[in-house]
């Protein structure tokens, strides 16, 4: 029974991973762009994959993308396109009809060295979170993303926790190594096995309940 539960959980994770890869593939292979990519992936220790730079010898996923060139690709919004790209260094978005950006669009993006935007926009989070905000005639250039935790001197309420950057103006408090639980008050190893089994069992129970209720509805019809 335990083996079946774990297999089900792994399948669920695999489905989520495939969805993320599908979004990445769409970005990297975008066909609506007006000009070839200008990215130089070699100095990022990355290889070219369409309009993206991907870490050498790594498969395409949000965590392996180091650069994206979407200049003139007829984008109108950036909602959830770059989530969890923790190693994204270069992102070019100018010459697109993007009317607005939100800090949530950059959740999990903390290592940007160079971001370009249409001239009507400002750097996400404000100029204070970038080493430089340079206004050109055809774009805004955001140089060297800064740590929100450090810029705003964010402190966590518990001494056993620390501030971690999530994105521009977005932070979270994480438990220090060796601590976990409510307000990071428990000092021992996190019960990973128990937690995973609990998640697996909960997922199976909820899925079974939904399947049974849906089957009943089908039979009634």
PDB file of N, CA and C in Angstrom, residues 117-193:
ATOM      1  N   UNK A 117      13.427  46.420 -20.184  1.00  0.00           N
ATOM      2  CA  UNK A 117      11.978  46.560 -20.248  1.00  0.00           C
ATOM      3  C   UNK A 117      11.605  47.662 -21.240  1.00  0.00           C
ATOM      4  N   UNK A 118      10.350  47.689 -21.692  1.00  0.00           N
ATOM      5  CA  UNK A 118       9.903  48.815 -22.519  1.00  0.00           C
ATOM      6  C   UNK A 118      10.063  50.125 -21.746  1.00  0.00           C
ATOM      7  N   UNK A 119      10.254  51.242 -22.439  1.00  0.00           N
ATOM      8  CA  UNK A 119      10.558  52.520 -21.774  1.00  0.00           C
ATOM      9  C   UNK A 119       9.439  53.067 -20.885  1.00  0.00           C
ATOM     10  N   UNK A 120       8.217  52.532 -21.001  1.00  0.00           N
ATOM     11  CA  UNK A 120       7.110  53.008 -20.179  1.00  0.00           C
ATOM     12  C   UNK A 120       7.078  52.347 -18.804  1.00  0.00           C
ATOM     13  N   UNK A 121       7.986  51.412 -18.552  1.00  0.00           N
ATOM     14  CA  UNK A 121       7.984  50.672 -17.290  1.00  0.00           C
ATOM     15  C   UNK A 121       9.182  51.038 -16.429  1.00  0.00           C
ATOM     16  N   UNK A 122       9.092  50.661 -15.147  1.00  0.00           N
ATOM     17  CA  UNK A 122      10.200  50.858 -14.205  1.00  0.00           C
ATOM     18  C   UNK A 122      10.697  49.500 -13.728  1.00  0.00           C
ATOM     19  N   UNK A 123      11.876  49.477 -13.172  1.00  0.00           N
ATOM     20  CA  UNK A 123      12.434  48.227 -12.672  1.00  0.00           C
ATOM     21  C   UNK A 123      11.538  47.651 -11.579  1.00  0.00           C
ATOM     22  N   UNK A 124      11.283  46.337 -11.590  1.00  0.00           N
ATOM     23  CA  UNK A 124      10.403  45.733 -10.595  1.00  0.00           C
ATOM     24  C   UNK A 124      10.899  45.951  -9.172  1.00  0.00           C
ATOM     25  N   UNK A 125       9.976  46.423  -8.318  1.00  0.00           N
ATOM     26  CA  UNK A 125      10.340  46.704  -6.939  1.00  0.00           C
ATOM     27  C   UNK A 125      10.851  48.110  -6.711  1.00  0.00           C
ATOM     28  N   UNK A 126      11.098  48.854  -7.816  1.00  0.00           N
ATOM     29  CA  UNK A 126      11.613  50.216  -7.679  1.00  0.00           C
ATOM     30  C   UNK A 126      13.121  50.282  -7.846  1.00  0.00           C
ATOM     31  N   UNK A 127      13.610  51.468  -8.176  1.00  0.00           N
ATOM     32  CA  UNK A 127      15.038  51.642  -8.470  1.00  0.00           C
ATOM     33  C   UNK A 127      15.926  51.325  -7.278  1.00  0.00           C
ATOM     34  N   UNK A 128      15.383  51.416  -6.061  1.00  0.00           N
ATOM     35  CA  UNK A 128      16.182  51.172  -4.859  1.00  0.00           C
ATOM     36  C   UNK A 128      16.668  49.725  -4.782  1.00  0.00           C
ATOM     37  N   UNK A 129      15.971  48.821  -5.468  1.00  0.00           N
ATOM     38  CA  UNK A 129      16.345  47.410  -5.426  1.00  0.00           C
ATOM     39  C   UNK A 129      17.259  47.004  -6.582  1.00  0.00           C
ATOM     40  N   UNK A 130      17.794  48.009  -7.276  1.00  0.00           N
ATOM     41  CA  UNK A 130      18.725  47.742  -8.373  1.00  0.00           C
ATOM     42  C   UNK A 130      19.933  48.644  -8.228  1.00  0.00           C
ATOM     43  N   UNK A 131      21.090  48.154  -8.604  1.00  0.00           N
ATOM     44  CA  UNK A 131      22.295  48.965  -8.520  1.00  0.00           C
ATOM     45  C   UNK A 131      22.187  50.174  -9.438  1.00  0.00           C
ATOM     46  N   UNK A 132      21.591  49.959 -10.633  1.00  0.00           N
ATOM     47  CA  UNK A 132      21.373  51.056 -11.579  1.00  0.00           C
ATOM     48  C   UNK A 132      20.057  50.861 -12.309  1.00  0.00           C
ATOM     49  N   UNK A 133      19.359  51.959 -12.569  1.00  0.00           N
ATOM     50  CA  UNK A 133      18.202  51.968 -13.457  1.00  0.00           C
ATOM     51  C   UNK A 133      18.504  52.995 -14.544  1.00  0.00           C
ATOM     52  N   UNK A 134      18.786  52.507 -15.753  1.00  0.00           N
ATOM     53  CA  UNK A 134      19.241  53.376 -16.843  1.00  0.00           C
ATOM     54  C   UNK A 134      18.130  53.528 -17.869  1.00  0.00           C
ATOM     55  N   UNK A 135      17.760  54.755 -18.154  1.00  0.00           N
ATOM     56  CA  UNK A 135      16.709  55.043 -19.126  1.00  0.00           C
ATOM     57  C   UNK A 135      17.321  55.325 -20.499  1.00  0.00           C
ATOM     58  N   UNK A 136      17.024  54.469 -21.455  1.00  0.00           N
ATOM     59  CA  UNK A 136      17.426  54.661 -22.838  1.00  0.00           C
ATOM     60  C   UNK A 136      16.215  55.116 -23.639  1.00  0.00           C
ATOM     61  N   UNK A 137      16.433  55.497 -24.873  1.00  0.00           N
ATOM     62  CA  UNK A 137      15.317  55.973 -25.697  1.00  0.00           C
ATOM     63  C   UNK A 137      14.298  54.872 -25.994  1.00  0.00           C
ATOM     64  N   UNK A 138      14.772  53.631 -26.094  1.00  0.00           N
ATOM     65  CA  UNK A 138      13.875  52.538 -26.477  1.00  0.00           C
ATOM     66  C   UNK A 138      13.679  51.487 -25.391  1.00  0.00           C
ATOM     67  N   UNK A 139      14.269  51.723 -24.202  1.00  0.00           N
ATOM     68  CA  UNK A 139      14.127  50.728 -23.138  1.00  0.00           C
ATOM     69  C   UNK A 139      14.588  51.281 -21.791  1.00  0.00           C
ATOM     70  N   UNK A 140      14.208  50.551 -20.740  1.00  0.00           N
ATOM     71  CA  UNK A 140      14.733  50.788 -19.389  1.00  0.00           C
ATOM     72  C   UNK A 140      15.627  49.600 -19.058  1.00  0.00           C
ATOM     73  N   UNK A 141      16.823  49.889 -18.591  1.00  0.00           N
ATOM     74  CA  UNK A 141      17.773  48.835 -18.259  1.00  0.00           C
ATOM     75  C   UNK A 141      17.957  48.763 -16.738  1.00  0.00           C
ATOM     76  N   UNK A 142      17.686  47.595 -16.173  1.00  0.00           N
ATOM     77  CA  UNK A 142      17.835  47.368 -14.735  1.00  0.00           C
ATOM     78  C   UNK A 142      19.081  46.512 -14.514  1.00  0.00           C
ATOM     79  N   UNK A 143      20.042  47.056 -13.767  1.00  0.00           N
ATOM     80  CA  UNK A 143      21.340  46.405 -13.622  1.00  0.00           C
ATOM     81  C   UNK A 143      21.559  45.947 -12.176  1.00  0.00           C
ATOM     82  N   UNK A 144      21.915  44.698 -11.991  1.00  0.00           N
ATOM     83  CA  UNK A 144      22.293  44.106 -10.703  1.00  0.00           C
ATOM     84  C   UNK A 144      21.168  44.184  -9.657  1.00  0.00           C
ATOM     85  N   UNK A 145      20.337  43.154  -9.648  1.00  0.00           N
ATOM     86  CA  UNK A 145      19.273  43.064  -8.643  1.00  0.00           C
ATOM     87  C   UNK A 145      19.883  42.978  -7.241  1.00  0.00           C
ATOM     88  N   UNK A 146      19.324  43.757  -6.314  1.00  0.00           N
ATOM     89  CA  UNK A 146      19.816  43.805  -4.937  1.00  0.00           C
ATOM     90  C   UNK A 146      18.944  42.943  -4.018  1.00  0.00           C
ATOM     91  N   UNK A 147      19.491  42.579  -2.874  1.00  0.00           N
ATOM     92  CA  UNK A 147      18.760  41.774  -1.900  1.00  0.00           C
ATOM     93  C   UNK A 147      17.742  42.634  -1.152  1.00  0.00           C
ATOM     94  N   UNK A 148      16.475  42.263  -1.243  1.00  0.00           N
ATOM     95  CA  UNK A 148      15.422  42.987  -0.513  1.00  0.00           C
ATOM     96  C   UNK A 148      15.664  42.892   0.985  1.00  0.00           C
ATOM     97  N   UNK A 149      16.105  41.731   1.457  1.00  0.00           N
ATOM     98  CA  UNK A 149      16.387  41.552   2.889  1.00  0.00           C
ATOM     99  C   UNK A 149      17.409  42.567   3.384  1.00  0.00           C
ATOM    100  N   UNK A 150      18.464  42.787   2.577  1.00  0.00           N
ATOM    101  CA  UNK A 150      19.537  43.695   2.988  1.00  0.00           C
ATOM    102  C   UNK A 150      19.156  45.163   2.793  1.00  0.00           C
ATOM    103  N   UNK A 151      18.529  45.476   1.659  1.00  0.00           N
ATOM    104  CA  UNK A 151      18.179  46.870   1.366  1.00  0.00           C
ATOM    105  C   UNK A 151      17.239  47.434   2.420  1.00  0.00           C
ATOM    106  N   UNK A 152      16.243  46.636   2.827  1.00  0.00           N
ATOM    107  CA  UNK A 152      15.260  47.101   3.805  1.00  0.00           C
ATOM    108  C   UNK A 152      15.546  46.589   5.212  1.00  0.00           C
ATOM    109  N   UNK A 153      16.695  45.945   5.382  1.00  0.00           N
ATOM    110  CA  UNK A 153      17.108  45.441   6.693  1.00  0.00           C
ATOM    111  C   UNK A 153      15.977  44.649   7.361  1.00  0.00           C
ATOM    112  N   UNK A 154      15.461  43.681   6.620  1.00  0.00           N
ATOM    113  CA  UNK A 154      14.329  42.893   7.112  1.00  0.00           C
ATOM    114  C   UNK A 154      14.800  41.928   8.196  1.00  0.00           C
ATOM    115  N   UNK A 155      14.128  41.960   9.335  1.00  0.00           N
ATOM    116  CA  UNK A 155      14.428  41.031  10.415  1.00  0.00           C
ATOM    117  C   UNK A 155      13.224  40.135  10.663  1.00  0.00           C
ATOM    118  N   UNK A 156      13.480  38.918  11.061  1.00  0.00           N
ATOM    119  CA  UNK A 156      12.405  37.973  11.350  1.00  0.00           C
ATOM    120  C   UNK A 156      12.084  38.002  12.844  1.00  0.00           C
ATOM    121  N   UNK A 157      10.821  37.746  13.200  1.00  0.00           N
ATOM    122  CA  UNK A 157      10.394  37.887  14.599  1.00  0.00           C
ATOM    123  C   UNK A 157      11.010  36.881  15.554  1.00  0.00           C
ATOM    124  N   UNK A 158      11.520  35.772  15.019  1.00  0.00           N
ATOM    125  CA  UNK A 158      12.080  34.744  15.888  1.00  0.00           C
ATOM    126  C   UNK A 158      13.577  34.636  15.677  1.00  0.00           C
ATOM    127  N   UNK A 159      14.332  34.477  16.752  1.00  0.00           N
ATOM    128  CA  UNK A 159      15.790  34.420  16.657  1.00  0.00           C
ATOM    129  C   UNK A 159      16.282  33.167  15.944  1.00  0.00           C
ATOM    130  N   UNK A 160      15.416  32.178  15.801  1.00  0.00           N
ATOM    131  CA  UNK A 160      15.805  30.930  15.133  1.00  0.00           C
ATOM    132  C   UNK A 160      15.459  30.932  13.643  1.00  0.00           C
ATOM    133  N   UNK A 161      15.166  32.104  13.104  1.00  0.00           N
ATOM    134  CA  UNK A 161      14.815  32.212  11.693  1.00  0.00           C
ATOM    135  C   UNK A 161      15.617  33.320  11.031  1.00  0.00           C
ATOM    136  N   UNK A 162      15.590  33.349   9.697  1.00  0.00           N
ATOM    137  CA  UNK A 162      16.335  34.365   8.964  1.00  0.00           C
ATOM    138  C   UNK A 162      15.554  34.787   7.726  1.00  0.00           C
ATOM    139  N   UNK A 163      15.870  35.970   7.206  1.00  0.00           N
ATOM    140  CA  UNK A 163      15.189  36.509   6.032  1.00  0.00           C
ATOM    141  C   UNK A 163      15.782  35.894   4.761  1.00  0.00           C
ATOM    142  N   UNK A 164      14.894  35.505   3.857  1.00  0.00           N
ATOM    143  CA  UNK A 164      15.319  34.949   2.573  1.00  0.00           C
ATOM    144  C   UNK A 164      14.604  35.689   1.451  1.00  0.00           C
ATOM    145  N   UNK A 165      15.347  36.066   0.416  1.00  0.00           N
ATOM    146  CA  UNK A 165      14.760  36.772  -0.721  1.00  0.00           C
ATOM    147  C   UNK A 165      13.913  35.827  -1.561  1.00  0.00           C
ATOM    148  N   UNK A 166      12.705  36.273  -1.925  1.00  0.00           N
ATOM    149  CA  UNK A 166      11.819  35.520  -2.815  1.00  0.00           C
ATOM    150  C   UNK A 166      11.773  36.182  -4.182  1.00  0.00           C
ATOM    151  N   UNK A 167      11.870  37.498  -4.197  1.00  0.00           N
ATOM    152  CA  UNK A 167      11.844  38.289  -5.424  1.00  0.00           C
ATOM    153  C   UNK A 167      11.895  39.757  -5.032  1.00  0.00           C
ATOM    154  N   UNK A 168      11.847  40.678  -5.989  1.00  0.00           N
ATOM    155  CA  UNK A 168      11.864  42.110  -5.659  1.00  0.00           C
ATOM    156  C   UNK A 168      10.741  42.488  -4.694  1.00  0.00           C
ATOM    157  N   UNK A 169      11.116  43.019  -3.527  1.00  0.00           N
ATOM    158  CA  UNK A 169      10.185  43.438  -2.471  1.00  0.00           C
ATOM    159  C   UNK A 169       9.392  42.284  -1.855  1.00  0.00           C
ATOM    160  N   UNK A 170       9.805  41.069  -2.108  1.00  0.00           N
ATOM    161  CA  UNK A 170       9.123  39.910  -1.531  1.00  0.00           C
ATOM    162  C   UNK A 170      10.145  39.069  -0.774  1.00  0.00           C
ATOM    163  N   UNK A 171       9.865  38.833   0.506  1.00  0.00           N
ATOM    164  CA  UNK A 171      10.771  38.034   1.330  1.00  0.00           C
ATOM    165  C   UNK A 171       9.970  37.004   2.132  1.00  0.00           C
ATOM    166  N   UNK A 172      10.679  36.084   2.730  1.00  0.00           N
ATOM    167  CA  UNK A 172      10.053  35.139   3.649  1.00  0.00           C
ATOM    168  C   UNK A 172      11.046  34.806   4.752  1.00  0.00           C
ATOM    169  N   UNK A 173      10.505  34.381   5.888  1.00  0.00           N
ATOM    170  CA  UNK A 173      11.350  33.968   7.007  1.00  0.00           C
ATOM    171  C   UNK A 173      11.448  32.454   7.018  1.00  0.00           C
ATOM    172  N   UNK A 174      12.666  31.941   6.992  1.00  0.00           N
ATOM    173  CA  UNK A 174      12.911  30.506   7.018  1.00  0.00           C
ATOM    174  C   UNK A 174      13.581  30.118   8.324  1.00  0.00           C
ATOM    175  N   UNK A 175      13.356  28.892   8.735  1.00  0.00           N
ATOM    176  CA  UNK A 175      13.984  28.406   9.965  1.00  0.00           C
ATOM    177  C   UNK A 175      15.484  28.219   9.747  1.00  0.00           C
ATOM    178  N   UNK A 176      16.263  28.581  10.746  1.00  0.00           N
ATOM    179  CA  UNK A 176      17.704  28.367  10.689  1.00  0.00           C
ATOM    180  C   UNK A 176      17.982  26.868  10.721  1.00  0.00           C
ATOM    181  N   UNK A 177      19.138  26.450  10.202  1.00  0.00           N
ATOM    182  CA  UNK A 177      19.476  25.018  10.212  1.00  0.00           C
ATOM    183  C   UNK A 177      19.353  24.428  11.613  1.00  0.00           C
ATOM    184  N   UNK A 178      18.693  23.283  11.699  1.00  0.00           N
ATOM    185  CA  UNK A 178      18.526  22.619  12.990  1.00  0.00           C
ATOM    186  C   UNK A 178      17.230  22.944  13.692  1.00  0.00           C
ATOM    187  N   UNK A 179      16.448  23.897  13.117  1.00  0.00           N
ATOM    188  CA  UNK A 179      15.170  24.284  13.726  1.00  0.00           C
ATOM    189  C   UNK A 179      14.038  24.071  12.730  1.00  0.00           C
ATOM    190  N   UNK A 180      12.837  23.801  13.248  1.00  0.00           N
ATOM    191  CA  UNK A 180      11.667  23.647  12.389  1.00  0.00           C
ATOM    192  C   UNK A 180      10.419  23.780  13.253  1.00  0.00           C
ATOM    193  N   UNK A 181       9.267  23.648  12.595  1.00  0.00           N
ATOM    194  CA  UNK A 181       8.008  23.698  13.333  1.00  0.00           C
ATOM    195  C   UNK A 181       7.479  25.102  13.522  1.00  0.00           C
ATOM    196  N   UNK A 182       6.457  25.228  14.363  1.00  0.00           N
ATOM    197  CA  UNK A 182       5.798  26.508  14.622  1.00  0.00           C
ATOM    198  C   UNK A 182       6.793  27.519  15.171  1.00  0.00           C
ATOM    199  N   UNK A 183       6.918  28.636  14.467  1.00  0.00           N
ATOM    200  CA  UNK A 183       7.847  29.714  14.828  1.00  0.00           C
ATOM    201  C   UNK A 183       9.286  29.217  14.994  1.00  0.00           C
ATOM    202  N   UNK A 184       9.600  28.102  14.320  1.00  0.00           N
ATOM    203  CA  UNK A 184      10.965  27.554  14.351  1.00  0.00           C
ATOM    204  C   UNK A 184      11.448  27.246  15.775  1.00  0.00           C
ATOM    205  N   UNK A 185      10.527  26.789  16.614  1.00  0.00           N
ATOM    206  CA  UNK A 185      10.860  26.569  18.018  1.00  0.00           C
ATOM    207  C   UNK A 185      11.404  25.171  18.300  1.00  0.00           C
ATOM    208  N   UNK A 186      11.179  24.234  17.384  1.00  0.00           N
ATOM    209  CA  UNK A 186      11.636  22.869  17.622  1.00  0.00           C
ATOM    210  C   UNK A 186      13.063  22.700  17.113  1.00  0.00           C
ATOM    211  N   UNK A 187      13.914  22.154  17.970  1.00  0.00           N
ATOM    212  CA  UNK A 187      15.317  21.986  17.626  1.00  0.00           C
ATOM    213  C   UNK A 187      15.649  20.500  17.518  1.00  0.00           C
ATOM    214  N   UNK A 188      15.453  19.955  16.354  1.00  0.00           N
ATOM    215  CA  UNK A 188      15.859  18.591  16.024  1.00  0.00           C
ATOM    216  C   UNK A 188      15.649  18.398  14.536  1.00  0.00           C
ATOM    217  N   UNK A 189      15.856  17.227  14.062  1.00  0.00           N
ATOM    218  CA  UNK A 189      15.721  16.972  12.625  1.00  0.00           C
ATOM    219  C   UNK A 189      14.259  16.972  12.228  1.00  0.00           C
ATOM    220  N   UNK A 190      13.988  17.589  11.093  1.00  0.00           N
ATOM    221  CA  UNK A 190      12.620  17.611  10.584  1.00  0.00           C
ATOM    222  C   UNK A 190      12.203  16.187  10.179  1.00  0.00           C
ATOM    223  N   UNK A 191      11.016  15.743  10.598  1.00  0.00           N
ATOM    224  CA  UNK A 191      10.560  14.374  10.274  1.00  0.00           C
ATOM    225  C   UNK A 191      10.132  14.256   8.814  1.00  0.00           C
ATOM    226  N   UNK A 192      11.105  14.227   7.917  1.00  0.00           N
ATOM    227  CA  UNK A 192      10.819  14.242   6.482  1.00  0.00           C
ATOM    228  C   UNK A 192       9.959  13.061   6.047  1.00  0.00           C
ATOM    229  N   UNK A 193      10.325  11.860   6.505  1.00  0.00           N
ATOM    230  CA  UNK A 193       9.587  10.663   6.089  1.00  0.00           C
ATOM    231  C   UNK A 193       8.122  10.739   6.496  1.00  0.00           C
TER     232      UNK A 193
END
